[in-house]
CSV table of C-alpha atoms in Angstrom, one decimal:
chain,number,residue,atom,x,y,z
Z,1,LYS,CA,123.0,94.3,111.9
Z,2,GLU,CA,122.1,94.2,108.2
Z,3,VAL,CA,118.8,94.2,106.3
Z,4,LYS,CA,118.2,93.4,102.6
Z,5,ALA,CA,114.8,94.2,101.1
Z,6,GLY,CA,113.3,94.2,97.7
Z,7,ALA,CA,109.9,94.9,96.3
Z,8,GLY,CA,109.1,95.1,92.6
Z,9,TYR,CA,107.5,93.4,89.6
Z,10,SER,CA,108.4,92.7,86.0
Z,11,GLY,CA,105.9,94.4,83.7
Z,12,GLY,CA,105.2,97.4,81.7
Z,13,HIS,CA,103.0,100.4,81.8
Z,14,GLY,CA,101.5,102.0,78.7
Z,15,PRO,CA,101.3,105.6,77.9
Z,16,GLY,CA,99.0,107.5,80.3
Z,17,ASN,CA,99.6,105.1,83.2
Z,18,TRP,CA,100.3,107.0,86.4
Z,19,ARG,CA,103.2,104.8,87.2
Z,20,ALA,CA,105.1,106.2,84.2
Z,21,SER,CA,104.3,109.8,85.0
Z,22,ALA,CA,106.5,112.0,87.2
Z,23,GLU,CA,103.7,114.5,87.6
Z,24,LEU,CA,101.4,111.8,88.9
Z,25,GLY,CA,103.9,110.4,91.4
Z,26,GLY,CA,105.0,107.4,89.3
Z,27,GLY,CA,108.2,105.4,89.3
Z,28,ALA,CA,109.3,102.2,90.9
Z,29,LEU,CA,110.5,103.9,94.1
Z,30,TYR,CA,107.2,105.6,94.9
Z,31,ASP,CA,105.1,102.6,93.8
Z,32,MET,CA,107.0,99.6,95.2
Z,33,GLY,CA,110.2,100.9,96.9
Z,34,VAL,CA,108.3,102.2,99.8
Z,35,TYR,CA,107.6,98.6,100.9
Z,36,ALA,CA,111.3,97.8,101.0
Z,37,ILE,CA,112.0,101.1,102.9
Z,38,ASN,CA,109.2,100.4,105.4
Z,39,GLY,CA,110.3,96.8,105.8
Z,40,ALA,CA,113.8,97.9,106.8
Z,41,ARG,CA,112.4,100.5,109.2
Z,42,TYR,CA,110.1,98.0,110.8
Z,43,ALA,CA,112.7,95.3,111.0
Z,44,THR,CA,115.2,97.5,112.7
Z,45,ASN,CA,112.7,99.5,114.8
Z,46,MET,CA,114.9,102.5,113.9
Z,47,GLU,CA,114.8,105.5,111.6
Z,48,PRO,CA,117.6,105.9,109.0
Z,49,ILE,CA,120.1,108.7,109.6
Z,50,ALA,CA,121.4,108.9,106.1
Z,51,VAL,CA,120.5,107.4,102.6
Z,52,ARG,CA,122.0,107.1,99.2
Z,53,GLY,CA,120.6,105.8,96.0
Z,54,LYS,CA,120.9,105.1,92.3
Z,55,GLN,CA,118.0,105.3,89.8
Z,56,TRP,CA,117.8,104.4,86.2
Z,57,SER,CA,115.5,103.1,83.4
Z,58,GLU,CA,116.3,100.5,80.8
Z,59,ARG,CA,113.1,100.9,78.9
Z,60,GLU,CA,113.2,104.6,78.2
Z,61,GLU,CA,110.2,104.4,75.9
Z,62,MET,CA,108.1,103.5,78.9
Z,63,TYR,CA,109.9,105.2,81.8
Z,64,SER,CA,111.5,108.4,80.4
Z,65,GLU,CA,110.1,110.5,83.2
Z,66,VAL,CA,110.5,108.1,86.2
Z,67,ASP,CA,112.8,105.4,87.6
Z,68,GLU,CA,112.3,101.8,86.4
Z,69,PHE,CA,114.9,100.6,88.8
Z,70,THR,CA,116.2,102.0,92.1
Z,71,GLU,CA,118.9,100.6,94.5
Z,72,PHE,CA,119.4,102.3,97.8
Z,73,GLU,CA,121.3,102.1,101.1
Z,74,LEU,CA,119.9,103.2,104.4
Z,75,ARG,CA,122.3,103.9,107.3
Z,76,PHE,CA,120.8,103.5,110.8
Z,77,PRO,CA,122.2,104.2,114.2
Z,78,GLU,CA,124.4,101.6,115.9
Z,79,GLY,CA,126.1,100.6,112.6
Z,80,VAL,CA,123.0,98.9,111.2
Z,81,THR,CA,122.7,99.1,107.4
Z,82,ALA,CA,119.9,98.2,104.9
Z,83,PHE,CA,120.2,97.6,101.2
Z,84,GLY,CA,117.1,97.9,99.1
Z,85,GLU,CA,116.0,97.5,95.6
Z,86,THR,CA,112.8,98.1,93.6
Z,87,SER,CA,111.9,97.7,90.0
Z,88,PHE,CA,109.3,97.6,87.3
Z,89,GLY,CA,111.6,95.4,85.3
Z,90,LYS,CA,112.4,92.6,87.9
Z,91,SER,CA,110.1,90.6,90.1
Z,92,THR,CA,111.4,90.8,93.7
Z,93,ASN,CA,109.7,90.5,97.1
Z,94,TYR,CA,111.8,89.7,100.1
Z,95,LEU,CA,113.1,90.9,103.5
Z,96,ASP,CA,116.3,89.3,104.9
Z,97,VAL,CA,117.4,90.4,108.4
Z,98,ASP,CA,120.8,89.4,109.8
Z,99,ALA,CA,120.8,90.2,113.6
Z,100,GLU,CA,123.5,89.6,116.2
Z,101,GLU,CA,122.0,86.3,117.3
Z,102,GLY,CA,120.5,84.9,114.1
Z,103,TRP,CA,118.5,85.8,111.0
Z,104,TYR,CA,115.1,85.6,109.5
Z,105,LYS,CA,113.7,85.9,106.0
Z,106,LEU,CA,110.3,86.7,104.7
Z,107,ARG,CA,109.3,85.6,101.1
Z,108,PRO,CA,107.1,87.2,100.1
Z,109,MET,CA,107.5,90.1,102.6
Z,110,GLN,CA,104.6,92.1,101.2
Z,111,SER,CA,101.6,90.6,99.5
Z,112,TYR,CA,97.9,90.8,99.7
Z,113,SER,CA,98.1,87.5,101.6
Z,114,GLY,CA,100.6,84.5,101.9
Z,115,VAL,CA,103.5,86.3,103.7
Z,116,ARG,CA,105.7,83.5,105.0
Z,117,GLY,CA,109.2,83.2,106.4
Z,118,GLU,CA,111.9,81.2,108.2
Z,119,THR,CA,114.4,81.8,110.9
Z,120,SER,CA,118.0,80.7,111.5
Z,121,ASP,CA,116.9,78.4,114.3
Z,122,GLY,CA,114.7,76.4,111.9
Z,123,ILE,CA,111.3,77.9,112.6
Z,124,LYS,CA,109.1,78.1,109.6
Z,125,LEU,CA,106.6,80.9,109.6
Z,126,PRO,CA,103.5,79.6,107.8
Z,127,ALA,CA,101.8,81.7,105.1
Z,128,ASP,CA,99.5,84.3,106.7
Z,129,PRO,CA,96.1,83.6,105.1
Z,130,ASN,CA,94.8,87.1,106.0
Z,131,HIS,CA,94.5,89.9,103.5
Z,132,GLN,CA,96.9,92.4,105.2
Z,133,GLN,CA,95.6,95.5,103.3
Z,134,ALA,CA,92.0,94.6,104.1
Z,135,ARG,CA,92.9,94.3,107.8
Z,136,GLN,CA,94.7,97.7,107.6
Z,137,MET,CA,91.7,99.4,105.8
Z,138,ASP,CA,89.3,97.8,108.4
Z,139,ASN,CA,91.4,99.2,111.2
Z,140,ASP,CA,91.5,102.7,109.5
Z,141,ALA,CA,87.7,102.7,109.2
Z,142,LEU,CA,87.4,101.6,112.9
Z,143,GLY,CA,89.8,104.3,113.9
Z,144,ILE,CA,87.6,106.9,112.2
Z,145,LYS,CA,84.4,105.5,113.6
Z,146,GLU,CA,85.7,105.2,117.1
Z,147,ASN,CA,88.1,108.2,117.0
Z,148,SER,CA,91.1,106.0,117.9
Z,149,LYS,CA,94.6,105.8,116.6
Z,150,PRO,CA,95.1,103.5,113.6
Z,151,LEU,CA,97.6,100.7,113.4
Z,152,VAL,CA,99.6,102.6,110.9
Z,153,PRO,CA,99.2,106.4,111.2
Z,154,GLY,CA,99.7,108.8,108.3
Z,155,GLU,CA,102.9,110.1,110.0
Z,156,ASP,CA,104.5,106.7,109.3
Z,157,GLY,CA,103.8,107.0,105.6
Z,158,LEU,CA,105.1,110.6,105.6
Z,159,ARG,CA,108.4,109.3,107.1
Z,160,ASP,CA,108.7,106.8,104.2
Z,161,ILE,CA,108.1,109.5,101.6
Z,162,ARG,CA,110.8,111.7,103.1
Z,163,ILE,CA,113.2,108.8,102.8
Z,164,VAL,CA,112.0,108.3,99.2
Z,165,GLU,CA,112.7,111.9,98.4
Z,166,ALA,CA,116.1,111.8,99.9
Z,167,ILE,CA,117.0,108.7,97.9
Z,168,MET,CA,115.9,110.5,94.7
Z,169,GLU,CA,118.0,113.5,95.7
Z,170,SER,CA,121.0,111.2,96.3
Z,171,SER,CA,120.6,109.7,92.8
Z,172,LYS,CA,120.5,113.1,91.2
Z,173,ARG,CA,123.8,113.9,93.0
Z,174,GLY,CA,125.5,110.7,91.8
Z,175,GLY,CA,124.8,108.5,94.8
Z,176,GLU,CA,126.1,110.9,97.4
Z,177,TRP,CA,125.0,110.3,101.0
Z,178,ILE,CA,122.1,112.5,102.2
Z,179,ASP,CA,121.7,113.0,105.9
Z,180,LEU,CA,118.2,112.8,107.3
């Protein structure tokens, strides 16, 4: 009934880096927050019906145009809620899912490799040695070659970006709920 997800890293980006440029699509939410959003969507197998968010920067000299931090809440059908965070100022990489009959956690939840987890009934999910982005890119190439549907179609990414934009709008409106 509740999901918590975070994706971010502690670091800085110098002048000219796309991650610090609004025009180039920078900001923590666009760069890393999409992983937390997608994790919540995947874990619930639902699409959010409303969102709200708060964005800010602590290092204005680096992130005057974009968010350094974003916190958000996604409201799903059936009373399910997800709380997310993303940052360029804090290392975070987790997915916690509390369901009606137990829980599971992934730490890290998104990484080139090594995703691992545990469940409330004591099961340990060993680190996945596969490079998940390489697997996805291989599948994309195979889809093009064989004219077949990819594992993750572009429409899925578009849904994530619509949620990102709604979170940004909510932040501009002082954290008000935005219906999707």
